[in-house]
Amino acid sequence: MITIYKKEATVYMVAENKLDAKDYENLIPVLIEHITAYQEVSWYIEMHNFEGWTANAYWKGIELNLPNETHLKRVALVGSVIWQEQFTEALLPFSEAHIKFYKPEEKDDAKEWIKKNSKK
């Protein structure tokens, strides 16, 4: 399950439990809207009790095809070290973005890092 918040050029997402294809169907339009509307977009992702992805959702994540994806400049991931490698694979379409990982106790630092992009 994901919860999505938007503030200016930043998309904030909280992922809980196991993500499925419906989660990506909800997320993709939000990302497309922001990447189209803003020259520089940041994406903050926080994971709580994260159990991974269903197989269908995992492939949807890898196959994201977003217009103007070069507008995505920063991605901050807050979560368990166990999931960092897998989530990095899911974010491969955004390889031009600067992706940074944070431990749960560092989430305030992650939010500050994301805010730096939106002040440019």
Coordinates of N, CA and C in Angstrom, one line a residue:
M1 N 0.8 -1.2 0.0 CA 0.0 0.0 0.0 C 0.9 1.2 0.0
I2 N 0.5 2.2 -0.8 CA 1.2 3.5 -0.8 C 0.3 4.6 -0.5
T3 N 0.9 5.6 0.2 CA 0.2 6.9 0.4 C 1.1 8.0 -0.3
I4 N 0.4 8.9 -1.0 CA 1.2 9.8 -1.8 C 0.7 11.2 -1.4
Y5 N 1.7 12.1 -1.1 CA 1.5 13.5 -0.8 C 2.3 14.3 -1.8
K6 N 1.8 15.5 -2.2 CA 2.5 16.4 -3.1 C 2.7 17.7 -2.4
K7 N 3.9 18.3 -2.6 CA 4.1 19.6 -2.1 C 5.1 20.3 -3.1
E8 N 4.6 21.3 -3.8 CA 5.3 22.0 -4.8 C 5.9 20.9 -5.8
A9 N 7.2 20.9 -6.0 CA 7.8 20.0 -7.0 C 8.3 18.7 -6.4
T10 N 7.8 18.4 -5.2 CA 8.2 17.1 -4.6 C 7.0 16.2 -4.4
V11 N 7.2 14.9 -4.7 CA 6.3 13.9 -4.4 C 6.8 13.1 -3.2
Y12 N 5.9 13.0 -2.2 CA 6.3 12.2 -1.0 C 5.4 11.0 -1.1
M13 N 6.1 9.8 -0.9 CA 5.4 8.6 -0.9 C 5.8 7.7 0.3
V14 N 4.8 7.2 1.0 CA 5.0 6.2 2.1 C 4.5 4.9 1.6
A15 N 5.5 3.9 1.6 CA 5.1 2.5 1.2 C 5.0 1.7 2.4
E16 N 4.0 0.9 2.5 CA 3.8 0.0 3.7 C 3.4 -1.4 3.2
N17 N 3.9 -2.4 3.9 CA 3.7 -3.8 3.6 C 4.1 -4.1 2.2
K18 N 3.3 -4.8 1.4 CA 3.7 -5.2 0.1 C 3.0 -4.4 -1.0
L19 N 3.8 -3.9 -1.9 CA 3.2 -3.1 -3.0 C 2.7 -4.1 -4.1
D20 N 1.6 -3.7 -4.7 CA 1.0 -4.4 -5.8 C 0.9 -3.6 -7.0
A21 N 0.4 -4.1 -8.1 CA 0.2 -3.4 -9.4 C -0.7 -2.1 -9.2
K22 N -1.7 -2.2 -8.4 CA -2.6 -1.1 -8.2 C -1.8 0.1 -7.6
D23 N -0.9 -0.2 -6.7 CA -0.1 0.9 -6.1 C 0.6 1.7 -7.2
Y24 N 1.2 1.0 -8.2 CA 1.9 1.6 -9.3 C 0.9 2.4 -10.2
E25 N -0.3 1.8 -10.4 CA -1.3 2.5 -11.1 C -1.7 3.8 -10.5
N26 N -1.6 3.9 -9.2 CA -1.9 5.2 -8.5 C -0.7 6.1 -8.5
L27 N 0.5 5.6 -8.4 CA 1.7 6.4 -8.4 C 2.1 7.0 -9.7
I28 N 2.0 6.3 -10.8 CA 2.5 6.7 -12.1 C 1.8 8.0 -12.5
P29 N 0.5 8.2 -12.5 CA -0.1 9.5 -12.9 C 0.5 10.7 -12.1
V30 N 0.7 10.5 -10.8 CA 1.2 11.5 -10.0 C 2.6 11.9 -10.4
L31 N 3.5 10.9 -10.7 CA 4.8 11.2 -11.1 C 4.8 11.9 -12.5
I32 N 4.0 11.4 -13.4 CA 3.9 12.0 -14.7 C 3.4 13.4 -14.6
E33 N 2.4 13.7 -13.8 CA 2.0 15.1 -13.6 C 3.1 16.0 -13.2
H34 N 3.8 15.6 -12.1 CA 4.9 16.4 -11.6 C 6.1 16.6 -12.6
I35 N 6.4 15.5 -13.2 CA 7.6 15.5 -14.1 C 7.3 16.4 -15.3
T36 N 6.0 16.4 -15.7 CA 5.6 17.3 -16.8 C 5.5 18.7 -16.4
A37 N 5.0 19.0 -15.2 CA 4.8 20.3 -14.7 C 6.0 21.1 -14.2
Y38 N 7.0 20.4 -13.7 CA 8.2 21.0 -13.1 C 9.4 20.7 -13.8
Q39 N 10.4 21.6 -13.8 CA 11.7 21.4 -14.4 C 12.6 20.5 -13.6
E40 N 12.4 20.6 -12.3 CA 13.2 19.8 -11.4 C 12.3 19.2 -10.3
V41 N 12.1 17.9 -10.3 CA 11.2 17.2 -9.4 C 12.1 16.3 -8.4
S42 N 11.6 16.3 -7.2 CA 12.2 15.4 -6.2 C 11.2 14.4 -5.8
W43 N 11.7 13.2 -5.4 CA 10.8 12.1 -4.9 C 11.3 11.6 -3.6
Y44 N 10.5 11.7 -2.6 CA 10.9 11.2 -1.2 C 10.1 9.9 -1.0
I45 N 10.8 8.8 -0.7 CA 10.1 7.5 -0.5 C 10.5 7.0 0.9
E46 N 9.5 6.8 1.7 CA 9.7 6.2 3.0 C 9.0 4.9 3.1
M47 N 9.7 3.9 3.7 CA 9.1 2.6 3.8 C 8.9 2.2 5.2
H48 N 7.7 1.7 5.5 CA 7.3 1.2 6.9 C 6.9 -0.2 6.8
N49 N 7.4 -1.1 7.6 CA 7.1 -2.5 7.6 C 7.0 -3.0 6.1
F50 N 8.0 -2.6 5.4 CA 8.0 -2.9 3.9 C 8.4 -4.4 3.7
E51 N 7.5 -5.1 2.9 CA 7.7 -6.5 2.7 C 8.1 -6.8 1.2
G52 N 8.2 -5.8 0.4 CA 8.6 -6.0 -1.0 C 7.4 -5.7 -1.9
W53 N 7.5 -6.4 -3.1 CA 6.6 -6.2 -4.2 C 6.0 -7.5 -4.6
T54 N 4.8 -7.5 -5.1 CA 4.3 -8.7 -5.8 C 5.1 -8.7 -7.1
A55 N 5.1 -9.9 -7.7 CA 5.9 -10.0 -9.0 C 5.4 -9.1 -10.0
N56 N 4.1 -8.9 -10.2 CA 3.6 -8.0 -11.2 C 4.0 -6.6 -10.9
A57 N 3.9 -6.2 -9.6 CA 4.3 -4.8 -9.2 C 5.8 -4.5 -9.5
Y58 N 6.6 -5.5 -9.2 CA 8.0 -5.4 -9.4 C 8.3 -5.0 -10.8
W59 N 7.7 -5.8 -11.7 CA 8.0 -5.5 -13.2 C 7.4 -4.2 -13.6
K60 N 6.3 -3.8 -13.1 CA 5.7 -2.5 -13.4 C 6.7 -1.4 -13.0
G61 N 7.3 -1.6 -11.8 CA 8.3 -0.6 -11.3 C 9.5 -0.5 -12.2
I62 N 9.9 -1.6 -12.8 CA 11.1 -1.6 -13.6 C 10.7 -1.0 -15.0
E63 N 9.5 -1.2 -15.4 CA 9.1 -0.7 -16.8 C 8.5 0.7 -16.8
L64 N 8.7 1.5 -15.7 CA 8.1 2.8 -15.7 C 8.7 3.6 -16.9
N65 N 7.8 4.2 -17.7 CA 8.2 5.0 -18.8 C 7.6 6.3 -18.7
L66 N 8.3 7.3 -18.1 CA 7.8 8.6 -17.8 C 8.3 9.6 -18.8
P67 N 7.4 10.5 -19.2 CA 7.9 11.6 -20.1 C 8.7 12.6 -19.3
N68 N 9.7 13.2 -19.9 CA 10.6 14.2 -19.3 C 11.2 13.6 -18.0
E69 N 11.6 12.3 -18.0 CA 12.1 11.8 -16.7 C 13.4 12.4 -16.3
T70 N 14.1 13.1 -17.2 CA 15.3 13.9 -16.9 C 15.0 15.0 -15.9
H71 N 13.7 15.4 -15.7 CA 13.3 16.4 -14.8 C 13.4 15.8 -13.3
L72 N 13.4 14.5 -13.2 CA 13.6 13.9 -11.9 C 15.0 14.0 -11.4
K73 N 15.3 14.9 -10.4 CA 16.6 15.2 -10.1 C 17.1 14.5 -8.8
R74 N 16.2 14.3 -7.8 CA 16.6 13.7 -6.6 C 15.6 12.7 -6.1
V75 N 16.1 11.6 -5.6 CA 15.2 10.5 -5.0 C 15.8 10.2 -3.7
A76 N 15.1 10.4 -2.6 CA 15.5 10.0 -1.3 C 14.7 8.8 -0.8
L77 N 15.4 7.8 -0.5 CA 14.8 6.5 0.0 C 15.1 6.3 1.5
V78 N 14.1 6.2 2.3 CA 14.2 6.0 3.7 C 13.7 4.6 4.0
G79 N 14.6 3.7 4.4 CA 14.1 2.4 4.7 C 15.2 1.5 5.2
S80 N 14.9 0.2 5.2 CA 15.8 -0.8 5.7 C 16.9 -1.1 4.7
V81 N 18.1 -1.3 5.1 CA 19.2 -1.6 4.2 C 19.0 -2.8 3.4
I82 N 18.2 -3.8 3.9 CA 17.9 -5.0 3.2 C 17.2 -4.7 1.9
W83 N 16.4 -3.6 1.8 CA 15.6 -3.4 0.6 C 16.3 -2.4 -0.4
Q84 N 17.4 -1.8 0.0 CA 18.0 -0.8 -0.8 C 18.4 -1.3 -2.2
E85 N 19.0 -2.4 -2.2 CA 19.5 -3.0 -3.5 C 18.3 -3.3 -4.4
Q86 N 17.2 -3.9 -3.9 CA 16.1 -4.2 -4.7 C 15.4 -2.9 -5.2
F87 N 15.3 -1.9 -4.3 CA 14.6 -0.7 -4.7 C 15.4 0.1 -5.7
T88 N 16.7 0.0 -5.6 CA 17.6 0.6 -6.6 C 17.3 0.0 -8.0
E89 N 17.1 -1.3 -8.1 CA 16.8 -1.9 -9.3 C 15.4 -1.4 -9.9
A90 N 14.5 -1.2 -9.0 CA 13.2 -0.7 -9.4 C 13.3 0.8 -9.9
L91 N 14.3 1.5 -9.5 CA 14.5 2.9 -9.9 C 15.4 3.1 -11.1
L92 N 15.8 2.0 -11.7 CA 16.8 2.1 -12.8 C 16.3 3.1 -13.9
P93 N 15.0 3.2 -14.2 CA 14.6 4.1 -15.2 C 15.0 5.6 -14.9
F94 N 15.2 5.8 -13.6 CA 15.6 7.2 -13.2 C 17.1 7.3 -13.0
S95 N 17.9 6.6 -13.7 CA 19.3 6.6 -13.5 C 20.0 7.9 -13.5
E96 N 19.4 8.9 -14.2 CA 20.0 10.2 -14.2 C 19.7 11.0 -12.9
A97 N 18.8 10.6 -12.1 CA 18.5 11.2 -10.8 C 19.6 10.8 -9.8
H98 N 19.8 11.7 -8.9 CA 20.7 11.5 -7.8 C 19.9 10.7 -6.7
I99 N 20.2 9.5 -6.4 CA 19.5 8.7 -5.5 C 20.3 8.5 -4.2
K100 N 19.7 8.8 -3.1 CA 20.4 8.7 -1.8 C 19.5 7.9 -0.9
F101 N 20.2 7.0 -0.1 CA 19.5 6.1 0.9 C 19.7 6.6 2.3
Y102 N 18.7 6.5 3.1 CA 18.7 6.9 4.5 C 18.1 5.9 5.4
K103 N 18.7 5.7 6.6 CA 18.1 4.8 7.6 C 16.9 5.5 8.2
P104 N 15.9 4.8 8.7 CA 14.7 5.4 9.3 C 15.0 6.5 10.3
E105 N 16.1 6.4 11.1 CA 16.4 7.4 12.0 C 17.0 8.7 11.4
E106 N 17.2 8.6 10.1 CA 17.8 9.8 9.3 C 16.7 10.4 8.4
K107 N 15.5 10.1 8.6 CA 14.4 10.6 7.7 C 14.4 12.1 7.7
D108 N 14.7 12.8 8.8 CA 14.7 14.3 8.7 C 15.8 14.8 7.8
D109 N 16.9 14.1 7.8 CA 18.0 14.5 6.9 C 17.6 14.3 5.5
A110 N 16.9 13.2 5.2 CA 16.4 12.9 3.8 C 15.4 14.0 3.4
K111 N 14.5 14.4 4.2 CA 13.6 15.5 3.9 C 14.3 16.8 3.6
E112 N 15.4 17.1 4.4 CA 16.2 18.3 4.2 C 16.9 18.3 2.9
W113 N 17.5 17.1 2.5 CA 18.2 16.9 1.3 C 17.2 17.1 0.1
I114 N 16.0 16.6 0.2 CA 15.0 16.8 -0.8 C 14.6 18.2 -1.0
K115 N 14.5 19.0 0.1 CA 14.1 20.4 0.1 C 15.1 21.2 -0.6
K116 N 16.4 20.8 -0.5 CA 17.5 21.6 -1.2 C 17.2 21.7 -2.7
N117 N 16.7 20.6 -3.3 CA 16.5 20.6 -4.7 C 15.3 21.6 -5.0
S118 N 14.3 21.6 -4.2 CA 13.1 22.4 -4.5 C 13.4 23.9 -4.4
K119 N 14.5 24.3 -3.7 CA 14.9 25.7 -3.5 C 15.7 26.3 -4.6
K120 N 16.1 25.4 -5.6 CA 16.9 25.9 -6.7 C 16.1 26.8 -7.6

